[in-house]
PDB file of C-alpha atoms in Angstrom:
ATOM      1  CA  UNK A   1      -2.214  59.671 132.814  1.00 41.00           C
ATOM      2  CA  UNK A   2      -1.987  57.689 129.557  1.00 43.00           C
ATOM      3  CA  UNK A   3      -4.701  57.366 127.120  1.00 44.00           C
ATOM      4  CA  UNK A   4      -7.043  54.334 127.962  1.00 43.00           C
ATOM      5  CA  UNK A   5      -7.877  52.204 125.047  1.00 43.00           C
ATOM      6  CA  UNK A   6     -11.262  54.048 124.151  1.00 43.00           C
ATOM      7  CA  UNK A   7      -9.457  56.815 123.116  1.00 42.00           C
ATOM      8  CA  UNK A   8      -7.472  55.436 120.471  1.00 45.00           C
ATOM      9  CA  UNK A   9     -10.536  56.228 118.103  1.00 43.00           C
ATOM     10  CA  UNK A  10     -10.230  59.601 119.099  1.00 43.00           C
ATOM     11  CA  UNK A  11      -6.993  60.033 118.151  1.00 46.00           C
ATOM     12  CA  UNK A  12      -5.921  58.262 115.129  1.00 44.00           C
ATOM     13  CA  UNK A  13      -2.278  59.671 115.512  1.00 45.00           C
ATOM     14  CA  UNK A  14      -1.160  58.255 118.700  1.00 45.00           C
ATOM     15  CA  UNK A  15      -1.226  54.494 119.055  1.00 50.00           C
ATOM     16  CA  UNK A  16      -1.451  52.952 122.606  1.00 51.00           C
ATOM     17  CA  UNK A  17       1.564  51.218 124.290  1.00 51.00           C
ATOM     18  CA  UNK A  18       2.103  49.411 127.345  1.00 53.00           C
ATOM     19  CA  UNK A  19       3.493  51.646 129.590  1.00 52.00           C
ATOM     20  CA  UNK A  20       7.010  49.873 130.945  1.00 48.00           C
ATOM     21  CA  UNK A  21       7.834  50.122 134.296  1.00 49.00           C
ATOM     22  CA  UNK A  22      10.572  52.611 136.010  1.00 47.00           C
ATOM     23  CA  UNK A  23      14.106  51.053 136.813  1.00 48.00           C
ATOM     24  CA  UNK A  24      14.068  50.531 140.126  1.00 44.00           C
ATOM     25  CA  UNK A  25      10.376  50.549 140.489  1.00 44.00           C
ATOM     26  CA  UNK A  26       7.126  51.532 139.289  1.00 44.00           C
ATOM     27  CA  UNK A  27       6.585  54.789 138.533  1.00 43.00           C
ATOM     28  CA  UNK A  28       3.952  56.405 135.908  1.00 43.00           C
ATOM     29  CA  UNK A  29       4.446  56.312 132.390  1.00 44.00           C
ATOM     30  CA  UNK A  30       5.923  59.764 130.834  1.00 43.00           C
ATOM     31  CA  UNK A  31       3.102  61.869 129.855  1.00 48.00           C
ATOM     32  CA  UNK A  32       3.385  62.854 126.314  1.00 48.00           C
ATOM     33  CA  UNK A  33       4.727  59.321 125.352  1.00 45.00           C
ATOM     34  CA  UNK A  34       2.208  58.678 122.731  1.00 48.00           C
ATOM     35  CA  UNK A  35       3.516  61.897 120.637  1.00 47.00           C
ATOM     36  CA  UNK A  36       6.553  60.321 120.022  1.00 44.00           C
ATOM     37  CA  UNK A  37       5.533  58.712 116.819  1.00 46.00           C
ATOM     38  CA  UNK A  38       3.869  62.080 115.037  1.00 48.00           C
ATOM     39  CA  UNK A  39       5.102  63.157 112.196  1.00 47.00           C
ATOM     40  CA  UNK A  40       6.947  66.545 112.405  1.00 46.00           C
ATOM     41  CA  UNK A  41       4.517  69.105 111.000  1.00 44.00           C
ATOM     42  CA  UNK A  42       1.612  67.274 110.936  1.00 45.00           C
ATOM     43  CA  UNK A  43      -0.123  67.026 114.571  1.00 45.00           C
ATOM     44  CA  UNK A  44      -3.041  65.898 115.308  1.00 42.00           C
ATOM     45  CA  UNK A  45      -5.686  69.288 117.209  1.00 45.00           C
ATOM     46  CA  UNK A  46      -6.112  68.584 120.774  1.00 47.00           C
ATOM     47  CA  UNK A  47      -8.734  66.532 121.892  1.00 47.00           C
ATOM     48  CA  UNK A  48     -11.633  68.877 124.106  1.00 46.00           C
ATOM     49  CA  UNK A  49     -10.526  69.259 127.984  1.00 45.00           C
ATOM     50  CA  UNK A  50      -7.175  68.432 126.681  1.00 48.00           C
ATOM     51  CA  UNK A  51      -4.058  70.485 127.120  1.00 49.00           C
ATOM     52  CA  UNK A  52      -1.300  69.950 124.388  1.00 51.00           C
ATOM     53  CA  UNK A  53       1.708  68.676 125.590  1.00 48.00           C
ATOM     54  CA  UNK A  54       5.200  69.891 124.288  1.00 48.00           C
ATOM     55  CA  UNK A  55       7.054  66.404 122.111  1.00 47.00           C
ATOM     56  CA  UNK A  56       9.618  65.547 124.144  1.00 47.00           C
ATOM     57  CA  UNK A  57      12.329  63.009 123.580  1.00 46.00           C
ATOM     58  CA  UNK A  58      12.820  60.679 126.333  1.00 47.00           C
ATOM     59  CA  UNK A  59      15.992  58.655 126.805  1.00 52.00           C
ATOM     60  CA  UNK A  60      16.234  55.183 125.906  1.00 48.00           C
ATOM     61  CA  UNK A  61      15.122  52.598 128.664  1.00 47.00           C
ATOM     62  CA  UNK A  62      16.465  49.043 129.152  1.00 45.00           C
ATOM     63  CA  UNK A  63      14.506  46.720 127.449  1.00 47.00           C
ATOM     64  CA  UNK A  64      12.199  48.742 125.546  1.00 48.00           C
ATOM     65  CA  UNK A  65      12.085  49.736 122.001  1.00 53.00           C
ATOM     66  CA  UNK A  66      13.803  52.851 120.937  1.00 50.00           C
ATOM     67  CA  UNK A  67      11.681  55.489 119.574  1.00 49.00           C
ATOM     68  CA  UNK A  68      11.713  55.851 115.626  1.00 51.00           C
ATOM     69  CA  UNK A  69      13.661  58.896 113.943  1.00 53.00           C
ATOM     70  CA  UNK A  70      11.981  61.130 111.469  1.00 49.00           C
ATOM     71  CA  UNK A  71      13.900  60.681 108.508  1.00 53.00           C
ATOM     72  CA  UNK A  72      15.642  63.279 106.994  1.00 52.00           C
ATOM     73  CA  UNK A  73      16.650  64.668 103.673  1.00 52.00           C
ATOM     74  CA  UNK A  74      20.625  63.668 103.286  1.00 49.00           C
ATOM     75  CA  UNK A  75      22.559  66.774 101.889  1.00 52.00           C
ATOM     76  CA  UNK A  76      25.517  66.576 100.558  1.00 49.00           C
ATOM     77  CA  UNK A  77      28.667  67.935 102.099  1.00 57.00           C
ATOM     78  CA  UNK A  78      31.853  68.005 100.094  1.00 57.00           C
ATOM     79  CA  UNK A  79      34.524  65.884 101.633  1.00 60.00           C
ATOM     80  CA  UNK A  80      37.185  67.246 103.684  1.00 65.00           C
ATOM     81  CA  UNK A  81      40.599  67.780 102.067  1.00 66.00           C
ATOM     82  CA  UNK A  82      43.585  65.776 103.063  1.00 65.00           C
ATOM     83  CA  UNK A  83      45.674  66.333 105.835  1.00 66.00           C
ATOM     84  CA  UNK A  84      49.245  67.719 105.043  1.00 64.00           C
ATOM     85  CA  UNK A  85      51.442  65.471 105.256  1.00 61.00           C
ATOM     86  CA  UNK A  86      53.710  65.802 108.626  1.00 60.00           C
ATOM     87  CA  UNK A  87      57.045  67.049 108.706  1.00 59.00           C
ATOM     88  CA  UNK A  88      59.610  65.203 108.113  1.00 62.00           C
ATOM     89  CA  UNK A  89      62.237  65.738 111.323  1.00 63.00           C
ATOM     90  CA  UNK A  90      65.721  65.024 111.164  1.00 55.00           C
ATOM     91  CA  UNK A  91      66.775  62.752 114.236  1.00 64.00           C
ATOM     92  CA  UNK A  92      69.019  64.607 116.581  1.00 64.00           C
ATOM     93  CA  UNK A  93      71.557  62.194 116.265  1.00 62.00           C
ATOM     94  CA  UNK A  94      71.527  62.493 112.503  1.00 56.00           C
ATOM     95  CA  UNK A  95      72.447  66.218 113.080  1.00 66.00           C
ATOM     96  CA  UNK A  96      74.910  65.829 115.726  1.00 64.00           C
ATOM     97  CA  UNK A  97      76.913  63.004 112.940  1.00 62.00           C
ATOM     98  CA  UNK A  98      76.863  65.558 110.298  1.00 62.00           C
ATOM     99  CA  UNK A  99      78.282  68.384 112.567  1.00 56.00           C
ATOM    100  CA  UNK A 100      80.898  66.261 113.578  1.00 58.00           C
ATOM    101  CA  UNK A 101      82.067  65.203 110.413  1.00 61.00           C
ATOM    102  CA  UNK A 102      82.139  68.312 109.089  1.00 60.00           C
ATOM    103  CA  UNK A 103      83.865  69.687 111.997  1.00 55.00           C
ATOM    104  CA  UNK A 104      86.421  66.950 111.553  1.00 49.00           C
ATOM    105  CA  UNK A 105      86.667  67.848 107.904  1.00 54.00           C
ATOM    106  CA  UNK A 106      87.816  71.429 108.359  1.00 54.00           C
ATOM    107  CA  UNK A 107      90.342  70.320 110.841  1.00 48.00           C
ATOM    108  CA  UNK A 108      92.252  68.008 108.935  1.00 52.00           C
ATOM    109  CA  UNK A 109      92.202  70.614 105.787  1.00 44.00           C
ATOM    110  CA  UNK A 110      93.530  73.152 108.317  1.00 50.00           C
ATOM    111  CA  UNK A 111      96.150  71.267 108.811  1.00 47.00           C
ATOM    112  CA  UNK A 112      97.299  70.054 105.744  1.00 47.00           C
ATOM    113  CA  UNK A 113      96.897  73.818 104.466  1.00 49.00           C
ATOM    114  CA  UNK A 114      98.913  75.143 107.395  1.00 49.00           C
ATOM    115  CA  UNK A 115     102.076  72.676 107.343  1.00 48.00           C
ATOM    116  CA  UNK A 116     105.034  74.091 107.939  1.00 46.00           C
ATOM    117  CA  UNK A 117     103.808  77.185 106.936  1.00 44.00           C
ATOM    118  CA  UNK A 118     103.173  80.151 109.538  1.00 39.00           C
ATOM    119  CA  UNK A 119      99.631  80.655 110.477  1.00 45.00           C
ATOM    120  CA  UNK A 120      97.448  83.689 111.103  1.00 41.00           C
ATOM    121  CA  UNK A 121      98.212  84.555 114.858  1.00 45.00           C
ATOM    122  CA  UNK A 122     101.889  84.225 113.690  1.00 42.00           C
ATOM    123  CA  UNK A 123     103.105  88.059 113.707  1.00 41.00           C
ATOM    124  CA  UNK A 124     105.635  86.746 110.254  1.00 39.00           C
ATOM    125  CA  UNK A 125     102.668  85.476 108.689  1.00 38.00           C
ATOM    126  CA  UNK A 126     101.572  89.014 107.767  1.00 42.00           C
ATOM    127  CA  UNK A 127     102.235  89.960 104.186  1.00 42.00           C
ATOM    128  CA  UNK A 128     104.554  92.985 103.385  1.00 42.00           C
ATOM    129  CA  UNK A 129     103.296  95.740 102.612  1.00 45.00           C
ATOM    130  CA  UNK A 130     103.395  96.833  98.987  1.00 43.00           C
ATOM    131  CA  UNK A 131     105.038 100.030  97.635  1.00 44.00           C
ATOM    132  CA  UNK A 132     103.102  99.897  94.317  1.00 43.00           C
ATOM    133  CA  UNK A 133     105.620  98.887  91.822  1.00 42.00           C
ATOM    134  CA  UNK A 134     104.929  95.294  91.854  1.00 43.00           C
ATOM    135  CA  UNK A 135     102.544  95.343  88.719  1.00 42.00           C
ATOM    136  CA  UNK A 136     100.877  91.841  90.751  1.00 42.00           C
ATOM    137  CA  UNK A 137      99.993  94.468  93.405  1.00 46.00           C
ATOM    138  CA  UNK A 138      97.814  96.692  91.205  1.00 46.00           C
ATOM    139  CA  UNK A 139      94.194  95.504  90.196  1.00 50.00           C
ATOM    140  CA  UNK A 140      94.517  92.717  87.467  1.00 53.00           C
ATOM    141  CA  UNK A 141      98.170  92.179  87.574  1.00 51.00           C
ATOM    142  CA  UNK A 142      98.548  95.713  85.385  1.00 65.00           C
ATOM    143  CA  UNK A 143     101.448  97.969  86.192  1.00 63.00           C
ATOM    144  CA  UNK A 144      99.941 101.120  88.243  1.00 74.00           C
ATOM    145  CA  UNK A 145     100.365 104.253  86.595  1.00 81.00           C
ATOM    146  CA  UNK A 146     102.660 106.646  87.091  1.00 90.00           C
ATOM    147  CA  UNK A 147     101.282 109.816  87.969  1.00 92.00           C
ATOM    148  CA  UNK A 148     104.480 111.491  86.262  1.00 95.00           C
ATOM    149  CA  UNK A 149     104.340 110.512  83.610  1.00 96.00           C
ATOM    150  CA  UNK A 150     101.667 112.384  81.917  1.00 96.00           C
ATOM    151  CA  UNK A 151     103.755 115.301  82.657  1.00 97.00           C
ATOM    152  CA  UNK A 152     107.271 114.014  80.669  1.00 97.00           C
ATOM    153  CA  UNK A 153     105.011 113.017  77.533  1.00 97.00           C
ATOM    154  CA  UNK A 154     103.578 116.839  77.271  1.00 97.00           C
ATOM    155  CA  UNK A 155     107.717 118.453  78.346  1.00 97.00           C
ATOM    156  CA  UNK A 156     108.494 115.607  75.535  1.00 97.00           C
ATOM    157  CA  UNK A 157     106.637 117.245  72.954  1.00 96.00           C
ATOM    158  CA  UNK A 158     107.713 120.479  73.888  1.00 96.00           C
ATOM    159  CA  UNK A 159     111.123 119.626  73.122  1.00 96.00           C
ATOM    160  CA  UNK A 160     110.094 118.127  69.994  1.00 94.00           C
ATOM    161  CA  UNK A 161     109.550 121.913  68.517  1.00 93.00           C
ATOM    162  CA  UNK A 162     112.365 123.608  69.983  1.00 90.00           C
ATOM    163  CA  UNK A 163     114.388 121.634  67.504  1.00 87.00           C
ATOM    164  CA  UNK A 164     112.518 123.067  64.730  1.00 88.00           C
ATOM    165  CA  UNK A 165     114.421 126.247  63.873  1.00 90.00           C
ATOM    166  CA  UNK A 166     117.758 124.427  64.449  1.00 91.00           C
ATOM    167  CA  UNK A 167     118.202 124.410  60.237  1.00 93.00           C
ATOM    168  CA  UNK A 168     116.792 127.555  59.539  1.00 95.00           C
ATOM    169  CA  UNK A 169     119.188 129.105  61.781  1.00 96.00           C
ATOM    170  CA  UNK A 170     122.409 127.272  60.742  1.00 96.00           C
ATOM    171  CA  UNK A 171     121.401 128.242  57.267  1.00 97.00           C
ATOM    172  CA  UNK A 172     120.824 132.039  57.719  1.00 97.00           C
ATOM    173  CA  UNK A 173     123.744 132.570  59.834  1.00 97.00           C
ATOM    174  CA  UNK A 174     125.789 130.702  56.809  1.00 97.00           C
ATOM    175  CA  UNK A 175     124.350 133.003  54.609  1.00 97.00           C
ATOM    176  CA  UNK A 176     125.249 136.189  56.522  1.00 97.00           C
ATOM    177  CA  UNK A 177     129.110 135.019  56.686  1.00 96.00           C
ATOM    178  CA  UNK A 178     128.862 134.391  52.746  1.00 96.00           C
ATOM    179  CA  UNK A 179     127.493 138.337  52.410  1.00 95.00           C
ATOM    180  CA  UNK A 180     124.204 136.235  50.859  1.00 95.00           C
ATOM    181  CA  UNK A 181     120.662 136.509  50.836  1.00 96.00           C
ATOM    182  CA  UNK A 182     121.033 138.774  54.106  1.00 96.00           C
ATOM    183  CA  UNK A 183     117.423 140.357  54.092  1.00 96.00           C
ATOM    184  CA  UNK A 184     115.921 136.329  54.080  1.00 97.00           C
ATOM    185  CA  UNK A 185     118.372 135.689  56.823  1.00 97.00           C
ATOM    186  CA  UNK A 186     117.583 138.405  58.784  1.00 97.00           C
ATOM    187  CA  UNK A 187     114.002 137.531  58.689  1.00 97.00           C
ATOM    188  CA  UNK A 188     114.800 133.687  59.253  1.00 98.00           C
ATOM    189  CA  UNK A 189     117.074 134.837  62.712  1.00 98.00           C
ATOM    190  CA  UNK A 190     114.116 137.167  64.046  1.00 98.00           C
ATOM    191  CA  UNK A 191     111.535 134.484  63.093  1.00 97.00           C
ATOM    192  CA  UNK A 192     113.532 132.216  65.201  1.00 97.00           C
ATOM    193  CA  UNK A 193     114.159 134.136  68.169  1.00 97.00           C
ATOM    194  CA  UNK A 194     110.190 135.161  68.437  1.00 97.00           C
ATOM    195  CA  UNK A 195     110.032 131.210  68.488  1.00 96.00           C
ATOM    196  CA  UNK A 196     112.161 130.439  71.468  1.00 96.00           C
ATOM    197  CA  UNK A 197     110.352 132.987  73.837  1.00 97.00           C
ATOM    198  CA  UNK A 198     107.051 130.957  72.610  1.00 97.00           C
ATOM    199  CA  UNK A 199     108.371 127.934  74.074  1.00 97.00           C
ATOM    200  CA  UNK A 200     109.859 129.766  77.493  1.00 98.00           C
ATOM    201  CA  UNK A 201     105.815 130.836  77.945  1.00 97.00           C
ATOM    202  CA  UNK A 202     104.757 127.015  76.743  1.00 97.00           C
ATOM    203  CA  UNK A 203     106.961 126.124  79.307  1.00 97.00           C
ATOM    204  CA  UNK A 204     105.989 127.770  82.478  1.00 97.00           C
ATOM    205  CA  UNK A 205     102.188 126.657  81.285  1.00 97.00           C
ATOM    206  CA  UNK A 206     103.495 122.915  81.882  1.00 96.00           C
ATOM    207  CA  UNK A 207     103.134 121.043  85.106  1.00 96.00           C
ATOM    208  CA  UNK A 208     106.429 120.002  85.989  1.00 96.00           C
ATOM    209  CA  UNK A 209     106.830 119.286  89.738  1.00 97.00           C
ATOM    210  CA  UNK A 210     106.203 115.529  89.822  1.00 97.00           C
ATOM    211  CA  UNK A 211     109.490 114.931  87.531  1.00 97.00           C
ATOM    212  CA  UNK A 212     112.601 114.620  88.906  1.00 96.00           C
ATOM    213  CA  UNK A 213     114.984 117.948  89.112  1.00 97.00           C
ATOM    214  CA  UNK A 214     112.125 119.923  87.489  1.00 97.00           C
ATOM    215  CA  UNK A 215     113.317 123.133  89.288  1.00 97.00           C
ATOM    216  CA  UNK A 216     116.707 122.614  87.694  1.00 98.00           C
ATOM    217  CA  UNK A 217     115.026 121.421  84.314  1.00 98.00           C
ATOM    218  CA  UNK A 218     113.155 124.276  83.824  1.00 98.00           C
ATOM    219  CA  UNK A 219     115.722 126.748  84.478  1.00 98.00           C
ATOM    220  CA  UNK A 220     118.583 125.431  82.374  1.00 98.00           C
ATOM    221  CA  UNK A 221     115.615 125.168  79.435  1.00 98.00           C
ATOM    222  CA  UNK A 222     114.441 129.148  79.860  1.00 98.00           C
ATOM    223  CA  UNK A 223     118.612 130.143  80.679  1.00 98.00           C
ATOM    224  CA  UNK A 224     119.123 128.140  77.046  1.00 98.00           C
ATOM    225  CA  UNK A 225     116.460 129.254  75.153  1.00 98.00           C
ATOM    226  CA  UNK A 226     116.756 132.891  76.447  1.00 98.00           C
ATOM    227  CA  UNK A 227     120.113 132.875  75.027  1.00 98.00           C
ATOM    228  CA  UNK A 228     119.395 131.442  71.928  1.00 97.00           C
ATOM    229  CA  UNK A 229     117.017 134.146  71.401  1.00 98.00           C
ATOM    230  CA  UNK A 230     119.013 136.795  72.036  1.00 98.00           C
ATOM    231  CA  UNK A 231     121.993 135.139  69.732  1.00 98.00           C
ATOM    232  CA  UNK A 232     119.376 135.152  66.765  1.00 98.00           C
ATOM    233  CA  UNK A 233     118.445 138.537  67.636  1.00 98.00           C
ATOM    234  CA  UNK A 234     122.676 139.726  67.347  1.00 98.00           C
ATOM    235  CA  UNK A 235     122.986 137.504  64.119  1.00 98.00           C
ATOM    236  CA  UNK A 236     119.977 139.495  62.362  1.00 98.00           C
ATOM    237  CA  UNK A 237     121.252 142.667  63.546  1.00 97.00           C
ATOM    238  CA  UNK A 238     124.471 141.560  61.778  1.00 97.00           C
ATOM    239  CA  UNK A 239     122.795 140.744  58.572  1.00 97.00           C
ATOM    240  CA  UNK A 240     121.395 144.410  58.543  1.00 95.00           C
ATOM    241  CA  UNK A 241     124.963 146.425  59.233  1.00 92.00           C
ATOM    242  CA  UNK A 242     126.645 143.826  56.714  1.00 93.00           C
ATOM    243  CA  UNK A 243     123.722 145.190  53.899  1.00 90.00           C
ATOM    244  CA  UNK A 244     123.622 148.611  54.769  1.00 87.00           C
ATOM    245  CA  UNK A 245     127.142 148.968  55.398  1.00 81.00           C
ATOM    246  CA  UNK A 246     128.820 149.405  51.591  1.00 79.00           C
ATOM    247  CA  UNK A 247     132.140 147.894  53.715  1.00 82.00           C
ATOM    248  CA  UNK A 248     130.043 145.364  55.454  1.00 89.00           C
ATOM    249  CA  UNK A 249     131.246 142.448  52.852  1.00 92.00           C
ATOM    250  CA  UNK A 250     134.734 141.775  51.866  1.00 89.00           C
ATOM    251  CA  UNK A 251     135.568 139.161  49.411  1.00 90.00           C
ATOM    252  CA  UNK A 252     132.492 137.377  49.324  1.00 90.00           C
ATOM    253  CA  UNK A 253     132.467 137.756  53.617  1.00 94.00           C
ATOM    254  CA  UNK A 254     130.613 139.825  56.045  1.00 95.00           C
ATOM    255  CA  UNK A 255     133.043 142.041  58.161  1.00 94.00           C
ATOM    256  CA  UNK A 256     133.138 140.614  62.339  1.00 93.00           C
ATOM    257  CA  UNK A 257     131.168 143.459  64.359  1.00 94.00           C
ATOM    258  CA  UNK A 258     129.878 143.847  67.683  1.00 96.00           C
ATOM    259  CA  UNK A 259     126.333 142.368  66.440  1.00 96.00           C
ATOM    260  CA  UNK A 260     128.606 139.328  65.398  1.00 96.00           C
ATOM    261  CA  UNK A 261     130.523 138.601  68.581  1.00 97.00           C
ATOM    262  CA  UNK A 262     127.446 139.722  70.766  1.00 98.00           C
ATOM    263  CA  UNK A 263     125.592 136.265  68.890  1.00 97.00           C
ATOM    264  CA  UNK A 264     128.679 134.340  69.578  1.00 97.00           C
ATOM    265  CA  UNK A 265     128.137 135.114  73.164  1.00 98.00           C
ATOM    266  CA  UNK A 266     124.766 134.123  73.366  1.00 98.00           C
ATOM    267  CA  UNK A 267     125.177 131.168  71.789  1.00 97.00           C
ATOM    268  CA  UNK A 268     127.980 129.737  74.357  1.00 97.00           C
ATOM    269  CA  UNK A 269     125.604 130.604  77.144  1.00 98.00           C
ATOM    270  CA  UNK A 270     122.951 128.791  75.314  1.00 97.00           C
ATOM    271  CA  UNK A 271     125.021 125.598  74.169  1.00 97.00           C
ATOM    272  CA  UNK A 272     126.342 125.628  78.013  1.00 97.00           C
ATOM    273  CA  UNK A 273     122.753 125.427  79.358  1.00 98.00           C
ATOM    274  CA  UNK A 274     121.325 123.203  76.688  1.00 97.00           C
ATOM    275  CA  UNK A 275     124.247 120.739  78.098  1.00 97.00           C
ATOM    276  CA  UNK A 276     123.041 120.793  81.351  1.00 97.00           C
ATOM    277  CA  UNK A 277     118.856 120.288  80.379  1.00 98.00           C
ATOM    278  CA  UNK A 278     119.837 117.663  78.207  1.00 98.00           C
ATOM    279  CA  UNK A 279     121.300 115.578  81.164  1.00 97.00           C
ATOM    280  CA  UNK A 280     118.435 116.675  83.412  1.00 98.00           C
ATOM    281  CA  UNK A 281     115.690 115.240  80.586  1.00 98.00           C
ATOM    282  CA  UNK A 282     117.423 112.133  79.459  1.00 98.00           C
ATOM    283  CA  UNK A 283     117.186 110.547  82.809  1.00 97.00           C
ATOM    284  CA  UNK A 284     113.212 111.175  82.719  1.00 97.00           C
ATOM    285  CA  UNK A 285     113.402 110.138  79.158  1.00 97.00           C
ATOM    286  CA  UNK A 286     115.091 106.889  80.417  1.00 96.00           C
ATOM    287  CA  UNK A 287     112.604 106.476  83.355  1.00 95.00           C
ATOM    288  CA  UNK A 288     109.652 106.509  80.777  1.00 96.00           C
ATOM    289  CA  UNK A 289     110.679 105.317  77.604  1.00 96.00           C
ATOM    290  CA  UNK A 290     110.837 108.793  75.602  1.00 97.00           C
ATOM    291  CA  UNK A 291     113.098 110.226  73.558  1.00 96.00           C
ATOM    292  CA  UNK A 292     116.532 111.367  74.419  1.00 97.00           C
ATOM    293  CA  UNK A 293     118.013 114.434  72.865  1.00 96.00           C
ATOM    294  CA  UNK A 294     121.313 115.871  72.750  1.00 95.00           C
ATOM    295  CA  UNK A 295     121.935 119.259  73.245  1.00 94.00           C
ATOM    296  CA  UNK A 296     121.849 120.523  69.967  1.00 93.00           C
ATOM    297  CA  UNK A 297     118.423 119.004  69.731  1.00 93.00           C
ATOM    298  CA  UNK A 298     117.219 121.646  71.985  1.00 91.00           C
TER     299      UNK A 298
END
């Protein structure tokens, strides 16, 4: 039961209230009310034959006055950070314009790029195939190289020194006619022969089988120089019986032996073959821009 009013001197913490009637009826006021008003941490000891009852807060009734709070330290708390902003969305029908337009833009390119021209399912619309001597068909509109022609350029410079003893030899055999000088000539004609078997070995070293008629090219060059080898060899042979032989000159000329007309022999089976490699090479020559030799160039 509530405190009466004598006990308000007793307890100097709790002040008395009119107890307010129950909705619905009356009813006894909530034990405990008058601890309502303590102060937190600060209650009053327990009067003697008095139990201590636990603070309890009751719920606001109609028409009374609603108990006071114990105040509170504020604390701060940092404010919360702003919401992201929400995604932007693209209406539907924005997308479904933009599709359409650009549908309707490829179309009409389509057709202005395929008028009157074939199209890809047509089977004529294929391009031809390319053989490789368009130069537009090799990488950056160059002419593709021509696997060849490394091989003419090194049989061109082969060539080049077979024509090297051509003077020395017209010279020396001069000389052996005129009864002159016939040791030097001699010398000049062997010197000269050693020189075309050099260039029969240089030549089976080469790589020839990409040219045109190498077969053929190759053996009218080792028939010609073979020949011209063995003519030199005859002439210097010549030059030694026409300086050993007191009778070997007569008048200021060496006398014809067999040496002699065995070199003329030779040399008509070398001039013959020389013919026929210098037709052979010139039409390489003229298929890669190199030079073209005769056959006494070779």
């Amino acid at each position: 039961m509530p405190a009466g009013p004598g006990a308000h001197g007793a307890d100097a913490a709790t002040q008395y209230i009119p107890p307010v009637p129950a909705e619905g009826g009356g009813g006894a006021a909530v034990e405990g009310f008058d601890g309502l008003f303590r102060d937190e941490g600060r209650e009053a000891a327990p009067g003697p034959g008095r139990r201590r009852t636990p603070v309890a807060v009751p719920r606001q009734r109609v028409g009374g006055r609603p108990p006071a709070q114990p105040q509170q330290q504020p604390q701060f708390q940092a404010p919360p950070p702003p919401p992201p902003p929400p995604a932007r969305r693209v209406p539907p029908a924005v997308i479904a314009a933009a599709v359409f337009g650009l549908a309707v833009a490829g179309l009409g390119v389509g057709a202005l790029l395929g008028d009157g021209k074939a199209q890809n399912n047509d089977p004529a619309a294929a391009p031809p195939k390319s053989d490789g001597s368009n130069a537009a068909d090799a990488p950056g509109g160059t002419a593709p190289v021509d696997p060849a022609r490394p091989q003419a350029v090194q049989l061109d410079k082969l060539l080049a020194d077979a024509n090297d003893s051509r003077t020395t030899v017209i010279r020396a055999v001069d000389d052996i006619k005129d009864c002159k000088n016939l040791g030097q000539a001699a010398q000049d004609l062997r010197d000269a022969a050693r020189q075309r078997k050099e260039l029969i070995t240089r030549l089976s070293d080469l790589k020839t089988d990409l040219l045109p008629n190498h077969a053929r090219l190759s053996a009218a060059l080792t028939k010609a120089w073979n020949a011209s080898a063995d003519a030199d060899t005859s002439y210097a042979d010549w030059a030694d019986d026409a300086g050993h032989d007191k009778g070997g000159c007569k008048d200021g000329k060496a006398k014809p032996t067999d040496d002699a007309a065995d070199g003329n022999k030779s040399s008509e089976e070398a001039t013959k073959a020389k013919e026929s490699a210098a037709t052979l090479w010139n039409t390489i020559a003229a298929q890669h821009g190199l030079t073209r030799r005769d056959k006494t160039q070779l």
